[in-house]
Coordinates of C-alpha atoms in Angstrom, one line a residue:
Chain A
D210 CA -10.2 -16.3 8.9
A211 CA -8.0 -13.1 8.9
K212 CA -7.9 -11.7 12.4
T213 CA -6.7 -8.3 11.2
T214 CA -8.2 -5.2 9.5
Q215 CA -6.1 -2.9 7.4
P216 CA -7.0 0.0 5.1
T217 CA -7.1 -1.1 1.5
S218 CA -4.7 1.5 0.2
M219 CA -2.5 4.5 1.3
D220 CA -0.3 7.0 -0.4
C221 CA 2.9 8.5 1.1
A222 CA 5.3 11.1 -0.2
E223 CA 8.8 10.0 -0.9
G224 CA 11.1 10.8 2.1
R225 CA 8.2 11.1 4.5
A226 CA 7.3 8.6 7.2
A227 CA 4.7 6.0 6.2
N228 CA 2.4 4.9 9.0
L229 CA 0.4 1.8 8.3
P230 CA -2.3 0.9 10.8
C231 CA -3.7 -2.5 11.7
N232 CA -6.5 -3.5 13.9
H233 CA -6.4 -6.8 15.7
S234 CA -9.0 -6.4 18.4
T235 CA -9.4 -10.1 19.0
I236 CA -5.7 -10.8 19.6
S237 CA -4.9 -13.1 22.5
G238 CA -2.2 -12.7 25.1
N239 CA 0.4 -15.0 23.5
E240 CA -0.1 -14.1 19.8
Y241 CA 2.5 -12.1 18.0
V242 CA 1.9 -9.4 15.4
Y243 CA 3.9 -9.9 12.2
W244 CA 4.4 -7.5 9.3
Y245 CA 5.3 -8.6 5.8
R246 CA 5.3 -6.9 2.5
Q247 CA 5.0 -8.1 -1.1
I248 CA 6.4 -6.2 -4.0
H249 CA 4.7 -7.1 -7.3
S250 CA 4.5 -10.9 -7.4
Q251 CA 7.7 -11.6 -5.4
G252 CA 7.6 -13.7 -2.3
P253 CA 6.4 -11.9 0.8
Q254 CA 9.3 -10.2 2.7
Y255 CA 9.5 -10.3 6.5
I256 CA 9.7 -6.8 8.0
I257 CA 9.2 -7.0 11.8
H258 CA 7.3 -8.7 14.5
G259 CA 6.4 -8.0 18.2
L260 CA 4.4 -9.2 21.1
K261 CA 3.7 -6.2 23.3
N262 CA 6.7 -3.9 23.3
N263 CA 7.5 -1.6 20.5
E264 CA 10.1 -2.9 18.2
T265 CA 12.6 -1.3 15.7
N266 CA 14.9 -2.8 13.2
E267 CA 16.8 -1.5 10.2
M268 CA 13.6 -1.6 8.0
A269 CA 10.9 -0.3 10.2
S270 CA 9.4 0.4 13.6
L271 CA 6.4 -1.4 15.1
I272 CA 4.2 0.4 17.6
I273 CA 1.7 -1.8 19.5
T274 CA -0.9 -0.2 21.7
E275 CA -1.0 -1.0 25.4
D276 CA -4.2 -3.1 25.0
R277 CA -2.6 -4.8 22.0
K278 CA -5.7 -4.3 19.9
S279 CA -4.0 -2.4 17.2
S280 CA -0.5 -1.6 15.9
T281 CA 1.2 0.7 13.4
L282 CA 4.1 -0.1 11.1
I283 CA 6.3 2.9 10.5
L284 CA 8.6 3.2 7.6
P285 CA 10.6 6.3 8.7
H286 CA 11.7 7.6 5.3
A287 CA 9.7 6.0 2.5
T288 CA 11.3 5.5 -0.8
L289 CA 9.8 4.5 -4.2
R290 CA 11.1 0.9 -3.5
D291 CA 8.8 0.7 -0.5
T292 CA 5.7 0.7 -2.8
A293 CA 4.2 -2.7 -2.0
V294 CA 1.3 -4.5 -0.4
Y295 CA 1.8 -4.6 3.4
Y296 CA 0.3 -7.4 5.4
C297 CA -0.3 -7.4 9.1
I298 CA -0.7 -10.9 10.5
V299 CA -1.5 -12.3 14.0
S300 CA 0.3 -15.6 14.5
Y301 CA -1.4 -18.5 16.2
P302 CA 0.3 -19.4 19.5
T303 CA 1.6 -22.8 18.3
G304 CA 3.2 -21.3 15.3
N305 CA 1.0 -22.5 12.6
Q306 CA 0.0 -21.0 9.3
F307 CA -0.2 -17.3 8.7
Y308 CA -3.5 -16.0 7.5
F309 CA -2.9 -13.1 5.1
G310 CA -5.7 -10.7 4.6
T311 CA -6.0 -8.3 1.8
G312 CA -3.3 -6.0 3.2
T313 CA -2.6 -2.3 2.5
S314 CA -1.4 -1.3 -0.9
L315 CA 1.1 1.5 -0.2
T316 CA 2.1 3.8 -3.0
V317 CA 5.1 6.0 -2.4
I318 CA 4.8 9.1 -4.6
P319 CA 7.8 11.0 -5.9
Chain B
D208 CA 17.5 -13.2 -0.8
S209 CA 15.6 -15.1 1.9
G210 CA 17.6 -18.3 1.6
V211 CA 14.6 -20.3 0.5
T212 CA 14.8 -21.7 -3.0
Q213 CA 12.0 -22.9 -5.2
T214 CA 12.1 -24.6 -8.5
P215 CA 11.0 -24.3 -11.2
K216 CA 10.3 -20.5 -11.5
H217 CA 7.7 -21.0 -14.2
L218 CA 5.7 -24.0 -15.2
I219 CA 3.2 -24.2 -18.0
T220 CA 1.1 -27.4 -18.4
A221 CA -2.2 -28.6 -19.6
T222 CA -5.4 -29.5 -17.8
G223 CA -5.4 -33.0 -16.3
Q224 CA -1.7 -33.1 -15.9
R225 CA 0.4 -33.5 -12.8
V226 CA 3.3 -31.4 -11.6
T227 CA 5.7 -31.3 -8.7
L228 CA 7.0 -28.1 -7.2
R229 CA 10.1 -28.2 -5.1
C230 CA 11.3 -26.1 -2.1
S231 CA 14.5 -26.0 -0.2
P232 CA 14.2 -24.3 3.2
R233 CA 16.8 -22.0 4.7
S234 CA 19.7 -23.8 6.4
G235 CA 18.7 -24.8 9.9
D236 CA 14.9 -24.4 9.3
L237 CA 12.8 -27.4 10.2
S238 CA 9.4 -26.2 9.2
V239 CA 8.1 -25.7 5.7
Y240 CA 4.9 -24.1 4.6
W241 CA 3.1 -23.9 1.2
Y242 CA 0.9 -21.1 0.1
Q243 CA -1.1 -20.4 -3.0
Q244 CA -1.7 -17.0 -4.4
S245 CA -4.3 -16.6 -7.1
L246 CA -5.6 -13.3 -8.5
D247 CA -9.0 -13.6 -6.8
Q248 CA -8.0 -15.4 -3.6
G249 CA -5.0 -13.7 -2.2
L250 CA -2.4 -15.6 -0.3
Q251 CA -3.9 -18.9 1.1
F252 CA -2.1 -21.3 3.4
L253 CA -2.1 -24.8 2.0
I254 CA -0.1 -27.1 4.3
Q255 CA 2.8 -27.1 6.8
Y256 CA 5.4 -29.7 7.6
Y257 CA 7.8 -29.8 10.6
N258 CA 10.8 -32.1 10.5
G259 CA 9.1 -34.5 8.1
E260 CA 5.7 -34.6 9.7
E261 CA 2.6 -32.9 8.6
R262 CA 1.8 -30.2 11.1
A263 CA -1.2 -28.3 9.8
K264 CA -3.5 -28.2 6.9
G265 CA -5.3 -25.3 5.4
N266 CA -7.3 -24.9 2.2
I267 CA -5.5 -27.7 0.3
L268 CA -7.5 -29.6 -2.3
E269 CA -7.5 -33.4 -2.2
R270 CA -5.8 -33.3 -5.6
F271 CA -2.9 -31.7 -4.0
S272 CA -0.4 -33.4 -1.7
A273 CA 3.0 -32.6 -0.2
Q274 CA 5.8 -34.2 1.7
Q275 CA 9.0 -33.2 3.5
F276 CA 12.0 -35.4 3.0
P277 CA 14.7 -36.3 5.5
D278 CA 17.0 -33.6 4.1
L279 CA 14.1 -31.2 4.9
H280 CA 13.3 -30.2 1.3
S281 CA 9.7 -30.3 0.4
E282 CA 7.6 -31.1 -2.6
L283 CA 4.1 -30.0 -3.5
N284 CA 2.4 -32.3 -5.9
L285 CA -0.6 -31.0 -7.9
S286 CA -2.6 -33.5 -9.9
S287 CA -5.6 -33.5 -12.3
L288 CA -4.8 -29.9 -12.9
E289 CA -7.6 -27.4 -13.7
L290 CA -7.5 -24.0 -15.1
G291 CA -8.3 -22.6 -11.7
D292 CA -5.1 -24.0 -10.3
S293 CA -3.1 -21.4 -12.2
A294 CA -1.4 -19.3 -9.5
L295 CA 1.8 -18.4 -7.7
Y296 CA 2.9 -21.1 -5.2
F297 CA 5.1 -19.9 -2.4
C298 CA 7.1 -22.0 0.0
A299 CA 8.2 -20.5 3.3
S300 CA 10.4 -21.9 6.1
S301 CA 10.9 -21.2 9.8
V302 CA 13.2 -22.5 12.5
D303 CA 10.3 -24.2 14.2
P304 CA 6.7 -23.5 14.8
S305 CA 6.9 -22.9 18.5
G306 CA 5.8 -19.4 18.3
G307 CA 7.5 -16.0 18.6
A308 CA 10.8 -15.3 16.9
K309 CA 11.4 -18.9 15.8
D310 CA 8.1 -18.8 14.0
T311 CA 9.2 -16.0 11.6
Q312 CA 8.5 -17.4 8.1
Y313 CA 10.9 -16.6 5.2
F314 CA 9.4 -16.9 1.8
G315 CA 10.9 -18.2 -1.4
P316 CA 10.5 -16.5 -4.8
G317 CA 7.6 -18.7 -5.8
T318 CA 6.7 -20.9 -8.7
R319 CA 4.3 -19.5 -11.3
L320 CA 2.0 -22.2 -12.5
T321 CA 0.0 -21.7 -15.7
V322 CA -2.6 -24.4 -16.6
L323 CA -3.8 -24.1 -20.2

């Protein structure tokens, strides 16, 4: 039931920006885009979320296209500790369960 | 540290047994979610409670049940355990499931269940 599509894996050089794309072409007007990451078998960690405007916090930036059909998570200066599986999730409007897809396995290379 | 606590960290048991996993949500969060992560299935939503009431059900087996208590902690009960129930079980909490910022879920460290 995942409503998002992400590349299976990506590499990024340490210190460079990591740009992780996500396609959510069936998103509806009141659904939010959330990003989480999971390092090894730890609990998923919240990164950022947005509705239609671009968002930035201390961890990352979220760029959402004007039609809202896709988004990009940007880690501005990737470090080795950013190696993880990144999940893009579209939330249901009444705030129910998140459906995690397979995510993108990001490897930051020294 | 997300503020969500789960106990125990590890649990090893035998087939046919019953176990209880416990979750304490972040202070102020009213909604609790349970997820299962097995090697071949990824993260799967099981069930959600909001302020003591069941709110949504996902791929939860009939052998599994959960409840949320008045102090808002939650327990996931797994019975008649099978080898395939071996997995990581995560609990998450949010302020309330009304959508948007209040819907941000914060995950606990998980309980690793091994069924032998």
